[in-house]
PDB file of C-alpha atoms and ligand atoms in Angstrom:
ATOM      1  CA  MET A  29      14.961 -27.266  -4.896  1.00  0.00           C
ATOM      2  CA  SER A  30      11.485 -25.876  -4.523  1.00  0.00           C
ATOM      3  CA  THR A  31      10.183 -23.528  -7.241  1.00  0.00           C
ATOM      4  CA  VAL A  32       7.296 -22.385  -5.033  1.00  0.00           C
ATOM      5  CA  HIS A  33       7.726 -18.851  -3.592  1.00  0.00           C
ATOM      6  CA  HIS A  34       4.425 -17.851  -2.199  1.00  0.00           C
ATOM      7  CA  HIS A  35       2.774 -19.855   0.696  1.00  0.00           C
ATOM      8  CA  PRO A  36      -0.382 -19.689   2.951  1.00  0.00           C
ATOM      9  CA  THR A  37       0.041 -17.789   6.131  1.00  0.00           C
ATOM     10  CA  ASP A  38       0.883 -19.756   9.336  1.00  0.00           C
ATOM     11  CA  GLU A  39      -2.587 -18.873  10.591  1.00  0.00           C
ATOM     12  CA  THR A  40      -4.113 -20.526   7.504  1.00  0.00           C
ATOM     13  CA  LEU A  41      -1.873 -23.637   7.724  1.00  0.00           C
ATOM     14  CA  GLY A  42      -2.744 -23.891  11.491  1.00  0.00           C
ATOM     15  CA  SER A  43      -6.483 -23.622  10.747  1.00  0.00           C
ATOM     16  CA  PHE A  44      -6.153 -26.297   8.060  1.00  0.00           C
ATOM     17  CA  ALA A  45      -4.270 -28.633  10.399  1.00  0.00           C
ATOM     18  CA  ALA A  46      -6.920 -28.045  13.023  1.00  0.00           C
ATOM     19  CA  GLY A  47      -9.698 -28.877  10.490  1.00  0.00           C
ATOM     20  CA  ARG A  48     -11.162 -25.426  10.928  1.00  0.00           C
ATOM     21  CA  LEU A  49     -11.145 -24.393   7.168  1.00  0.00           C
ATOM     22  CA  ASP A  50     -14.296 -24.754   5.053  1.00  0.00           C
ATOM     23  CA  GLU A  51     -14.019 -27.482   2.377  1.00  0.00           C
ATOM     24  CA  ALA A  52     -13.369 -25.143  -0.453  1.00  0.00           C
ATOM     25  CA  ARG A  53     -10.249 -23.615   1.152  1.00  0.00           C
ATOM     26  CA  ALA A  54      -9.197 -26.960   2.587  1.00  0.00           C
ATOM     27  CA  VAL A  55      -8.898 -28.326  -0.908  1.00  0.00           C
ATOM     28  CA  VAL A  56      -6.742 -25.447  -2.044  1.00  0.00           C
ATOM     29  CA  ILE A  57      -4.410 -25.846   0.866  1.00  0.00           C
ATOM     30  CA  ALA A  58      -4.190 -29.572   0.626  1.00  0.00           C
ATOM     31  CA  THR A  59      -3.434 -29.184  -3.120  1.00  0.00           C
ATOM     32  CA  HIS A  60      -0.675 -26.630  -2.350  1.00  0.00           C
ATOM     33  CA  ALA A  61       0.875 -28.936   0.259  1.00  0.00           C
ATOM     34  CA  ALA A  62       1.003 -31.674  -2.378  1.00  0.00           C
ATOM     35  CA  LEU A  63       3.187 -29.336  -4.328  1.00  0.00           C
ATOM     36  CA  CYS A  64       5.069 -27.757  -1.540  1.00  0.00           C
ATOM     37  CA  ALA A  65       7.269 -29.887   0.821  1.00  0.00           C
ATOM     38  CA  ASP A  66       7.727 -26.873   3.216  1.00  0.00           C
ATOM     39  CA  CYS A  67       4.023 -26.427   3.852  1.00  0.00           C
ATOM     40  CA  ALA A  68       3.412 -30.181   4.086  1.00  0.00           C
ATOM     41  CA  ARG A  69       5.990 -30.245   6.880  1.00  0.00           C
ATOM     42  CA  ALA A  70       4.590 -27.164   8.549  1.00  0.00           C
ATOM     43  CA  ILE A  71       1.114 -28.871   8.632  1.00  0.00           C
ATOM     44  CA  SER A  72       2.583 -32.111  10.247  1.00  0.00           C
ATOM     45  CA  ASP A  73       4.230 -29.759  12.838  1.00  0.00           C
ATOM     46  CA  PHE A  74       0.903 -27.954  13.519  1.00  0.00           C
ATOM     47  CA  GLU A  75      -0.900 -31.303  13.780  1.00  0.00           C
ATOM     48  CA  ALA A  76       1.771 -32.456  16.366  1.00  0.00           C
ATOM     49  CA  ILE A  77       1.256 -29.390  18.329  1.00  0.00           C
ATOM     50  CA  GLY A  78      -2.577 -29.719  18.105  1.00  0.00           C
ATOM     51  CA  GLY A  79      -2.224 -33.330  19.364  1.00  0.00           C
ATOM     52  CA  GLN A  80      -0.188 -32.111  22.327  1.00  0.00           C
ATOM     53  CA  CYS A  81      -2.774 -29.393  23.139  1.00  0.00           C
ATOM     54  CA  LEU A  82      -5.497 -32.017  22.962  1.00  0.00           C
ATOM     55  CA  GLU A  83      -3.815 -34.027  25.621  1.00  0.00           C
ATOM     56  CA  GLU A  84      -4.107 -31.158  27.996  1.00  0.00           C
ATOM     57  CA  VAL A  85      -7.830 -30.347  27.595  1.00  0.00           C
ATOM     58  CA  GLU A  86     -11.020 -32.135  28.296  1.00  0.00           C
ATOM     59  CA  PRO A  87     -12.140 -34.226  25.223  1.00  0.00           C
ATOM     60  CA  VAL A  88     -14.821 -32.534  23.071  1.00  0.00           C
ATOM     61  CA  ALA A  89     -16.481 -33.494  19.815  1.00  0.00           C
ATOM     62  CA  MET A  90     -14.062 -32.690  17.039  1.00  0.00           C
ATOM     63  CA  ALA A  91     -14.680 -31.269  13.480  1.00  0.00           C
ATOM     64  CA  ASP A  92     -14.130 -33.758  10.575  1.00  0.00           C
ATOM     65  CA  ASP A  93     -10.442 -33.852   9.760  1.00  0.00           C
ATOM     66  CA  ALA A  94     -10.420 -31.974   6.465  1.00  0.00           C
ATOM     67  CA  LEU A  95      -7.100 -33.432   5.149  1.00  0.00           C
ATOM     68  CA  GLU A  96      -8.008 -37.069   5.797  1.00  0.00           C
ATOM     69  CA  LYS A  97     -11.440 -36.591   4.217  1.00  0.00           C
ATOM     70  CA  ILE A  98      -9.946 -34.950   1.157  1.00  0.00           C
ATOM     71  CA  LEU A  99      -7.134 -37.504   0.733  1.00  0.00           C
ATOM     72  CA  ALA A 100      -9.583 -40.325   1.081  1.00  0.00           C
ATOM     73  CA  ARG A 101     -11.662 -38.908  -1.701  1.00  0.00           C
ATOM     74  CA  ALA A 102      -8.513 -38.252  -3.844  1.00  0.00           C
ATOM     75  CA  GLY A 103      -7.549 -41.893  -3.594  1.00  0.00           C
ATOM     76  CA  ASN A 104     -10.517 -43.032  -5.706  1.00  0.00           C
ATOM     77  CA  ALA A 105     -10.297 -40.361  -8.434  1.00  0.00           C
ATOM     78  CA  ALA A 106      -8.474 -39.879 -11.727  1.00  0.00           C
ATOM     79  CA  SER A 107      -5.118 -37.979 -11.486  1.00  0.00           C
ATOM     80  CA  VAL A 108      -5.033 -34.326 -12.367  1.00  0.00           C
ATOM     81  CA  VAL A 109      -2.525 -33.770 -15.085  1.00  0.00           C
ATOM     82  CA  LEU A 110      -0.154 -31.154 -13.848  1.00  0.00           C
ATOM     83  CA  ARG A 111       3.243 -30.409 -15.211  1.00  0.00           C
ATOM     84  CA  GLN A 112       5.821 -29.841 -12.416  1.00  0.00           C
ATOM     85  CA  THR A 113       7.321 -26.874 -14.074  1.00  0.00           C
ATOM     86  CA  PRO A 114       5.778 -24.572 -16.714  1.00  0.00           C
ATOM     87  CA  ASP A 115       8.692 -25.238 -19.138  1.00  0.00           C
ATOM     88  CA  ALA A 116       9.405 -28.922 -18.765  1.00  0.00           C
ATOM     89  CA  PRO A 117       6.463 -31.497 -18.971  1.00  0.00           C
ATOM     90  CA  GLY A 118       7.011 -33.743 -16.048  1.00  0.00           C
ATOM     91  CA  PRO A 119       5.384 -36.744 -14.532  1.00  0.00           C
ATOM     92  CA  GLU A 120       1.568 -36.463 -13.561  1.00  0.00           C
ATOM     93  CA  VAL A 121       1.270 -35.167 -10.023  1.00  0.00           C
ATOM     94  CA  LYS A 122      -1.667 -36.636  -8.136  1.00  0.00           C
ATOM     95  CA  LEU A 123      -3.407 -33.848  -6.346  1.00  0.00           C
ATOM     96  CA  PRO A 124      -6.224 -33.693  -3.697  1.00  0.00           C
ATOM     97  CA  LEU A 125      -7.985 -31.565  -6.280  1.00  0.00           C
ATOM     98  CA  SER A 126      -8.415 -34.610  -8.540  1.00  0.00           C
ATOM     99  CA  ALA A 127     -11.258 -35.738  -6.351  1.00  0.00           C
ATOM    100  CA  TYR A 128     -13.301 -32.800  -7.341  1.00  0.00           C
ATOM    101  CA  LEU A 129     -12.693 -32.928 -11.201  1.00  0.00           C
ATOM    102  CA  LYS A 130     -14.311 -35.322 -13.701  1.00  0.00           C
ATOM    103  CA  GLY A 131     -11.054 -35.752 -15.564  1.00  0.00           C
ATOM    104  CA  SER A 132      -7.788 -33.754 -15.972  1.00  0.00           C
ATOM    105  CA  ILE A 133      -7.551 -29.920 -16.165  1.00  0.00           C
ATOM    106  CA  ASP A 134      -7.614 -30.378 -19.910  1.00  0.00           C
ATOM    107  CA  ASP A 135     -11.127 -31.743 -19.638  1.00  0.00           C
ATOM    108  CA  VAL A 136     -12.576 -28.881 -17.674  1.00  0.00           C
ATOM    109  CA  GLU A 137     -15.627 -27.272 -19.281  1.00  0.00           C
ATOM    110  CA  TRP A 138     -14.973 -23.470 -19.196  1.00  0.00           C
ATOM    111  CA  LYS A 139     -17.626 -20.870 -19.167  1.00  0.00           C
ATOM    112  CA  ARG A 140     -16.546 -17.508 -20.437  1.00  0.00           C
ATOM    113  CA  VAL A 141     -17.400 -14.740 -17.962  1.00  0.00           C
ATOM    114  CA  ALA A 142     -15.574 -11.756 -19.418  1.00  0.00           C
ATOM    115  CA  PRO A 143     -13.169 -11.061 -22.176  1.00  0.00           C
ATOM    116  CA  GLY A 144     -10.130 -13.262 -21.540  1.00  0.00           C
ATOM    117  CA  LEU A 145     -11.582 -14.751 -18.470  1.00  0.00           C
ATOM    118  CA  SER A 146     -13.258 -18.124 -18.029  1.00  0.00           C
ATOM    119  CA  GLN A 147     -14.416 -20.045 -14.987  1.00  0.00           C
ATOM    120  CA  SER A 148     -15.560 -23.469 -13.907  1.00  0.00           C
ATOM    121  CA  VAL A 149     -17.273 -23.761 -10.567  1.00  0.00           C
ATOM    122  CA  ILE A 150     -16.382 -26.906  -8.599  1.00  0.00           C
ATOM    123  CA  GLU A 151     -18.951 -28.691  -6.425  1.00  0.00           C
ATOM    124  CA  ALA A 152     -17.444 -28.969  -2.946  1.00  0.00           C
ATOM    125  CA  GLN A 153     -19.713 -31.393  -1.158  1.00  0.00           C
ATOM    126  CA  GLY A 154     -20.816 -30.060   2.314  1.00  0.00           C
ATOM    127  CA  TYR A 155     -18.933 -26.764   1.975  1.00  0.00           C
ATOM    128  CA  ARG A 156     -20.076 -24.052   4.136  1.00  0.00           C
ATOM    129  CA  GLN A 157     -19.392 -20.385   3.131  1.00  0.00           C
ATOM    130  CA  GLY A 158     -16.534 -21.260   0.937  1.00  0.00           C
ATOM    131  CA  VAL A 159     -16.870 -21.193  -2.918  1.00  0.00           C
ATOM    132  CA  LEU A 160     -14.491 -23.227  -4.986  1.00  0.00           C
ATOM    133  CA  ARG A 161     -13.739 -22.791  -8.670  1.00  0.00           C
ATOM    134  CA  LEU A 162     -11.076 -22.738 -11.415  1.00  0.00           C
ATOM    135  CA  LEU A 163     -10.345 -19.561 -13.171  1.00  0.00           C
ATOM    136  CA  LYS A 164      -8.560 -19.249 -16.590  1.00  0.00           C
ATOM    137  CA  ILE A 165      -7.033 -15.976 -17.390  1.00  0.00           C
ATOM    138  CA  ASP A 166      -5.857 -15.649 -21.070  1.00  0.00           C
ATOM    139  CA  PRO A 167      -2.264 -14.300 -21.553  1.00  0.00           C
ATOM    140  CA  GLY A 168      -2.159 -10.579 -21.118  1.00  0.00           C
ATOM    141  CA  THR A 169      -5.669 -10.308 -19.598  1.00  0.00           C
ATOM    142  CA  GLU A 170      -5.890  -8.196 -16.446  1.00  0.00           C
ATOM    143  CA  MET A 171      -8.568  -8.863 -13.955  1.00  0.00           C
ATOM    144  CA  PRO A 172     -10.596  -5.839 -12.730  1.00  0.00           C
ATOM    145  CA  LYS A 173      -9.090  -4.291  -9.567  1.00  0.00           C
ATOM    146  CA  HIS A 174     -10.825  -5.843  -6.601  1.00  0.00           C
ATOM    147  CA  SER A 175     -10.578  -6.620  -2.899  1.00  0.00           C
ATOM    148  CA  HIS A 176     -12.307  -9.235  -0.806  1.00  0.00           C
ATOM    149  CA  LYS A 177     -14.875  -9.357   1.987  1.00  0.00           C
ATOM    150  CA  GLY A 178     -13.253 -12.456   3.407  1.00  0.00           C
ATOM    151  CA  ASN A 179     -10.187 -14.608   3.064  1.00  0.00           C
ATOM    152  CA  GLU A 180      -9.281 -15.771  -0.512  1.00  0.00           C
ATOM    153  CA  LEU A 181      -6.895 -18.529  -1.391  1.00  0.00           C
ATOM    154  CA  THR A 182      -5.502 -18.679  -5.014  1.00  0.00           C
ATOM    155  CA  LEU A 183      -3.352 -21.580  -6.139  1.00  0.00           C
ATOM    156  CA  ILE A 184      -1.654 -21.445  -9.587  1.00  0.00           C
ATOM    157  CA  LEU A 185      -1.937 -24.803 -11.478  1.00  0.00           C
ATOM    158  CA  ARG A 186      -0.858 -23.552 -14.941  1.00  0.00           C
ATOM    159  CA  GLY A 187       0.888 -20.551 -16.380  1.00  0.00           C
ATOM    160  CA  ALA A 188       1.608 -17.525 -14.311  1.00  0.00           C
ATOM    161  CA  TYR A 189       0.265 -14.140 -13.225  1.00  0.00           C
ATOM    162  CA  GLU A 190       1.700 -10.974 -11.720  1.00  0.00           C
ATOM    163  CA  ASP A 191       0.114  -8.481  -9.386  1.00  0.00           C
ATOM    164  CA  GLU A 192       1.073  -5.898  -6.798  1.00  0.00           C
ATOM    165  CA  ILE A 193       2.708  -8.613  -4.558  1.00  0.00           C
ATOM    166  CA  GLY A 194       4.825 -10.184  -7.271  1.00  0.00           C
ATOM    167  CA  ASP A 195       4.996 -13.023  -9.790  1.00  0.00           C
ATOM    168  CA  PHE A 196       3.053 -16.230  -9.141  1.00  0.00           C
ATOM    169  CA  GLY A 197       3.893 -19.480 -10.895  1.00  0.00           C
ATOM    170  CA  VAL A 198       2.789 -23.170 -10.644  1.00  0.00           C
ATOM    171  CA  GLY A 199       2.410 -24.211  -7.064  1.00  0.00           C
ATOM    172  CA  ASP A 200       2.461 -20.592  -5.683  1.00  0.00           C
ATOM    173  CA  LEU A 201      -0.394 -19.606  -3.405  1.00  0.00           C
ATOM    174  CA  ALA A 202      -1.889 -16.232  -2.599  1.00  0.00           C
ATOM    175  CA  ASP A 203      -3.373 -15.928   0.809  1.00  0.00           C
ATOM    176  CA  LEU A 204      -5.312 -12.674   0.889  1.00  0.00           C
ATOM    177  CA  ASP A 205      -7.613 -11.123   3.356  1.00  0.00           C
ATOM    178  CA  GLY A 206     -10.340  -8.475   2.956  1.00  0.00           C
ATOM    179  CA  GLU A 207      -7.926  -5.604   3.343  1.00  0.00           C
ATOM    180  CA  TYR A 208      -5.914  -6.277   0.214  1.00  0.00           C
ATOM    181  CA  THR A 209      -6.719  -4.863  -3.202  1.00  0.00           C
ATOM    182  CA  HIS A 210      -4.989  -6.287  -6.290  1.00  0.00           C
ATOM    183  CA  THR A 211      -5.085  -6.479 -10.028  1.00  0.00           C
ATOM    184  CA  PRO A 212      -3.732  -9.963 -11.225  1.00  0.00           C
ATOM    185  CA  LYS A 213      -2.603 -10.033 -14.858  1.00  0.00           C
ATOM    186  CA  ALA A 214      -1.768 -13.253 -16.676  1.00  0.00           C
ATOM    187  CA  ILE A 215       1.826 -13.278 -18.001  1.00  0.00           C
ATOM    188  CA  GLY A 216       3.630 -15.720 -20.352  1.00  0.00           C
ATOM    189  CA  ASP A 217       2.416 -17.454 -23.522  1.00  0.00           C
ATOM    190  CA  GLU A 218      -0.116 -19.845 -21.944  1.00  0.00           C
ATOM    191  CA  PRO A 219      -3.441 -19.216 -20.134  1.00  0.00           C
ATOM    192  CA  CYS A 220      -3.002 -18.975 -16.302  1.00  0.00           C
ATOM    193  CA  ILE A 221      -5.302 -21.460 -14.606  1.00  0.00           C
ATOM    194  CA  CYS A 222      -5.878 -20.931 -10.919  1.00  0.00           C
ATOM    195  CA  LEU A 223      -7.799 -22.873  -8.199  1.00  0.00           C
ATOM    196  CA  ILE A 224      -9.530 -20.263  -6.059  1.00  0.00           C
ATOM    197  CA  ALA A 225     -11.565 -20.624  -2.843  1.00  0.00           C
ATOM    198  CA  THR A 226     -13.399 -17.478  -1.664  1.00  0.00           C
ATOM    199  CA  GLU A 227     -14.961 -17.005   1.682  1.00  0.00           C
ATOM    200  CA  ALA A 228     -17.134 -14.202   0.386  1.00  0.00           C
ATOM    201  CA  PRO A 229     -17.940 -12.349  -2.947  1.00  0.00           C
ATOM    202  CA  LEU A 230     -15.278 -10.010  -4.304  1.00  0.00           C
ATOM    203  CA  LYS A 231     -15.714  -6.237  -3.976  1.00  0.00           C
ATOM    204  CA  PHE A 232     -14.823  -4.534  -7.251  1.00  0.00           C
ATOM    205  CA  LYS A 233     -13.249  -1.219  -7.153  1.00  0.00           C
ATOM    206  CA  THR A 234     -14.071  -0.139 -10.705  1.00  0.00           C
ATOM    207  CA  LEU A 235     -17.287   0.465 -12.574  1.00  0.00           C
ATOM    208  CA  VAL A 236     -16.452  -2.219 -15.199  1.00  0.00           C
ATOM    209  CA  GLY A 237     -15.821  -4.679 -12.358  1.00  0.00           C
ATOM    210  CA  ARG A 238     -19.136  -3.907 -10.573  1.00  0.00           C
ATOM    211  CA  ILE A 239     -21.029  -4.307 -13.956  1.00  0.00           C
ATOM    212  CA  ALA A 240     -19.317  -7.599 -14.719  1.00  0.00           C
ATOM    213  CA  GLN A 241     -19.829  -8.911 -11.187  1.00  0.00           C
ATOM    214  CA  PRO A 242     -23.311 -10.434 -11.610  1.00  0.00           C
ATOM    215  CA  PHE A 243     -22.080 -12.113 -14.773  1.00  0.00           C
ATOM    216  CA  ILE A 244     -18.909 -13.428 -13.343  1.00  0.00           C
ATOM    217  CA  GLY A 245     -20.702 -14.591 -10.221  1.00  0.00           C
ATOM    218  CA  LEU A 246     -17.588 -13.992  -8.044  1.00  0.00           C
TER     219      LEU A 246
HETATM  220 ZN1   ZN B 306       4.047 -23.793   0.619  1.00  0.00          ZN
END
Protein backbone atom coordinates (compact mmCIF):
# COMPACT_ATOMS: atom_id res chain seq x y z
CA MET A 1 0.00 0.00 0.00
CA SER A 2 1.26 3.43 -0.84
CA THR A 3 2.27 5.68 2.03
CA VAL A 4 2.32 8.74 -0.21
CA HIS A 5 -0.61 11.08 0.46
CA HIS A 6 0.28 14.31 -1.35
CA HIS A 7 0.80 14.41 -5.13
CA PRO A 8 1.48 16.88 -7.96
CA THR A 9 -1.60 18.41 -9.59
CA ASP A 10 -2.85 16.85 -12.85
CA GLU A 11 -1.73 20.03 -14.59
CA THR A 12 1.84 19.54 -13.34
CA LEU A 13 1.85 15.83 -14.27
CA GLY A 14 0.51 16.70 -17.72
CA SER A 15 3.16 19.38 -18.24
CA PHE A 16 5.83 16.92 -17.14
CA ALA A 17 4.58 14.21 -19.51
CA ALA A 18 4.58 16.78 -22.34
CA GLY A 19 8.17 17.82 -21.53
CA ARG A 20 7.06 21.35 -20.71
CA LEU A 21 8.54 21.64 -17.19
CA ASP A 22 11.93 23.24 -16.63
CA GLU A 23 14.64 20.78 -15.63
CA ALA A 24 14.57 21.66 -11.92
CA ARG A 25 10.87 20.87 -11.58
CA ALA A 26 11.13 17.86 -13.90
CA VAL A 27 13.71 16.28 -11.56
CA VAL A 28 11.36 16.70 -8.59
CA ILE A 29 8.40 15.16 -10.47
CA ALA A 30 10.51 12.27 -11.85
CA THR A 31 11.81 11.57 -8.34
CA HIS A 32 8.29 11.62 -6.90
CA ALA A 33 7.09 9.29 -9.68
CA ALA A 34 9.88 6.86 -8.73
CA LEU A 35 8.34 6.71 -5.24
CA CYS A 36 4.66 6.89 -6.24
CA ALA A 37 3.11 4.24 -8.48
CA ASP A 38 -0.10 6.28 -8.89
CA CYS A 39 1.71 9.24 -10.41
CA ALA A 40 3.98 7.02 -12.54
CA ARG A 41 0.78 5.53 -14.00
CA ALA A 42 -0.79 8.97 -14.48
CA ILE A 43 2.30 10.16 -16.38
CA SER A 44 2.10 7.11 -18.68
CA ASP A 45 -1.56 7.91 -19.30
CA PHE A 46 -0.77 11.53 -20.12
CA GLU A 47 2.00 10.39 -22.46
CA ALA A 48 -0.45 8.05 -24.23
CA ILE A 49 -2.98 10.88 -24.59
CA GLY A 50 -0.22 13.22 -25.79
CA GLY A 51 0.80 10.62 -28.37
CA GLN A 52 -2.76 10.43 -29.68
CA CYS A 53 -3.00 14.22 -29.92
CA LEU A 54 0.26 14.36 -31.85
CA GLU A 55 -1.16 12.03 -34.47
CA GLU A 56 -3.90 14.57 -35.15
CA VAL A 57 -1.73 17.65 -35.61
CA GLU A 58 0.95 18.70 -38.05
CA PRO A 59 4.40 17.60 -36.90
CA VAL A 60 6.40 20.35 -35.19
CA ALA A 61 9.80 20.43 -33.51
CA MET A 62 9.35 19.04 -29.99
CA ALA A 63 11.07 20.02 -26.78
CA ASP A 64 13.51 17.50 -25.32
CA ASP A 65 11.74 14.78 -23.41
CA ALA A 66 12.50 15.62 -19.80
CA LEU A 67 11.89 12.17 -18.31
CA GLU A 68 14.01 10.31 -20.87
CA LYS A 69 16.84 12.79 -20.42
CA ILE A 70 16.73 12.57 -16.66
CA LEU A 71 16.46 8.78 -16.54
CA ALA A 72 19.36 8.47 -18.99
CA ARG A 73 21.52 10.56 -16.68
CA ALA A 74 20.32 8.65 -13.63
CA GLY A 75 21.49 5.39 -15.18
CA ASN A 76 25.13 6.42 -14.90
CA ALA A 77 25.10 7.77 -11.39
CA ALA A 78 25.45 6.46 -7.86
CA SER A 79 22.28 5.53 -6.03
CA VAL A 80 20.68 7.94 -3.66
CA VAL A 81 20.26 6.24 -0.32
CA LEU A 82 16.68 6.69 0.61
CA ARG A 83 14.86 4.69 3.22
CA GLN A 84 11.46 3.65 1.95
CA THR A 85 9.72 4.47 5.19
CA PRO A 86 10.92 6.82 7.92
CA ASP A 87 10.84 4.07 10.58
CA ALA A 88 12.14 0.97 8.85
CA PRO A 89 15.41 1.12 6.93
CA GLY A 90 14.66 -0.44 3.56
CA PRO A 91 16.61 -1.24 0.41
CA GLU A 92 18.22 1.63 -1.49
CA VAL A 93 15.85 3.25 -3.92
CA LYS A 94 17.48 4.49 -7.08
CA LEU A 95 16.07 7.89 -7.88
CA PRO A 96 16.34 10.25 -10.85
CA LEU A 97 17.76 12.73 -8.36
CA SER A 98 20.89 10.59 -7.99
CA ALA A 99 22.19 11.95 -11.30
CA TYR A 100 22.48 15.36 -9.69
CA LEU A 101 24.25 14.39 -6.46
CA LYS A 102 27.90 13.48 -6.00
CA GLY A 103 27.04 10.65 -3.61
CA SER A 104 24.13 9.88 -1.33
CA ILE A 105 22.03 12.33 0.64
CA ASP A 106 24.36 11.59 3.57
CA ASP A 107 27.27 13.08 1.59
CA VAL A 108 25.56 16.38 0.81
CA GLU A 109 27.53 19.44 1.93
CA TRP A 110 25.08 21.66 3.77
CA LYS A 111 25.35 25.40 4.07
CA ARG A 112 23.59 26.88 7.10
CA VAL A 113 21.34 29.72 5.98
CA ALA A 114 19.32 30.41 9.16
CA PRO A 115 18.96 28.84 12.60
CA GLY A 116 17.82 25.24 12.06
CA LEU A 117 17.86 25.65 8.29
CA SER A 118 20.53 24.44 5.84
CA GLN A 119 20.53 24.16 2.10
CA SER A 120 22.51 22.72 -0.77
CA VAL A 121 21.96 24.15 -4.24
CA ILE A 122 21.97 21.54 -7.01
CA GLU A 123 23.35 22.32 -10.43
CA ALA A 124 20.68 21.46 -12.97
CA GLN A 125 22.28 21.57 -16.38
CA GLY A 126 20.44 23.67 -18.89
CA TYR A 127 17.66 24.66 -16.54
CA ARG A 128 15.75 27.76 -17.41
CA GLN A 129 13.96 29.70 -14.69
CA GLY A 130 13.78 26.82 -12.23
CA VAL A 131 16.05 26.63 -9.21
CA LEU A 132 16.75 23.23 -7.66
CA ARG A 133 18.04 22.67 -4.13
CA LEU A 134 17.92 20.47 -1.08
CA LEU A 135 16.71 22.01 2.16
CA LYS A 136 17.30 20.55 5.61
CA ILE A 137 14.99 21.69 8.40
CA ASP A 138 16.04 20.69 11.92
CA PRO A 139 13.36 19.10 14.13
CA GLY A 140 11.02 21.71 15.56
CA THR A 141 12.26 24.46 13.24
CA GLU A 142 9.59 26.54 11.54
CA MET A 143 10.30 28.31 8.26
CA PRO A 144 9.30 31.97 7.99
CA LYS A 145 5.79 32.36 6.61
CA HIS A 146 6.07 32.84 2.86
CA SER A 147 4.28 32.65 -0.44
CA HIS A 148 5.70 32.23 -3.93
CA LYS A 149 5.81 34.24 -7.11
CA GLY A 150 5.55 31.10 -9.22
CA ASN A 151 5.05 27.38 -8.88
CA GLU A 152 7.03 25.53 -6.19
CA LEU A 153 7.44 21.77 -5.93
CA THR A 154 8.64 20.28 -2.63
CA LEU A 155 9.35 16.56 -2.30
CA ILE A 156 10.11 15.04 1.12
CA LEU A 157 13.14 12.70 1.07
CA ARG A 158 13.73 12.28 4.83
CA GLY A 159 11.76 13.06 7.95
CA ALA A 160 8.50 15.01 7.88
CA TYR A 161 7.00 18.46 8.11
CA GLU A 162 3.58 19.90 8.80
CA ASP A 163 2.01 23.08 7.47
CA GLU A 164 -1.44 24.55 6.92
CA ILE A 165 -2.23 21.80 4.35
CA GLY A 166 -1.33 18.82 6.55
CA ASP A 167 1.50 16.41 7.36
CA PHE A 168 4.09 15.59 4.69
CA GLY A 169 6.26 12.45 4.95
CA VAL A 170 8.76 10.66 2.70
CA GLY A 171 7.55 10.63 -0.92
CA ASP A 172 4.90 13.31 -0.37
CA LEU A 173 4.97 16.24 -2.76
CA ALA A 174 3.61 19.75 -2.24
CA ASP A 175 2.65 21.44 -5.51
CA LEU A 176 2.09 25.09 -4.60
CA ASP A 177 1.32 28.10 -6.73
CA GLY A 178 1.87 31.79 -6.08
CA GLU A 179 -1.41 32.28 -4.24
CA TYR A 180 -0.55 29.97 -1.38
CA THR A 181 1.05 31.13 1.89
CA HIS A 182 2.45 28.53 4.27
CA THR A 183 4.65 27.96 7.30
CA PRO A 184 6.29 24.51 7.15
CA LYS A 185 7.58 23.13 10.47
CA ALA A 186 9.76 20.03 10.75
CA ILE A 187 8.18 17.36 12.95
CA GLY A 188 9.56 14.13 14.41
CA ASP A 189 13.05 13.36 15.70
CA GLU A 190 15.17 13.63 12.55
CA PRO A 191 15.82 16.60 10.26
CA CYS A 192 13.39 16.97 7.38
CA ILE A 193 15.21 16.91 4.02
CA CYS A 194 13.27 18.23 1.04
CA LEU A 195 14.04 18.51 -2.65
CA ILE A 196 12.67 21.83 -3.83
CA ALA A 197 12.27 23.35 -7.27
CA THR A 198 11.18 26.97 -7.35
CA GLU A 199 10.11 28.87 -10.40
CA ALA A 200 10.73 32.27 -8.79
CA PRO A 201 12.08 33.69 -5.50
CA LEU A 202 9.90 33.31 -2.40
CA LYS A 203 7.97 36.29 -1.07
CA PHE A 204 8.31 36.44 2.70
CA LYS A 205 5.44 37.82 4.75
CA THR A 206 7.37 38.65 7.89
CA LEU A 207 10.19 41.08 8.59
CA VAL A 208 12.52 38.31 9.79
CA GLY A 209 11.83 36.45 6.56
CA ARG A 210 12.62 39.51 4.45
CA ILE A 211 15.82 40.15 6.38
CA ALA A 212 16.89 36.53 6.03
CA GLN A 213 16.02 36.32 2.33
CA PRO A 214 19.29 37.68 0.86
CA PHE A 215 21.23 35.23 3.04
CA ILE A 216 19.03 32.25 2.29
CA GLY A 217 19.05 33.10 -1.39
CA LEU A 218 15.59 31.61 -1.87
ZN1 LIG B 1 2.09 10.77 -6.53
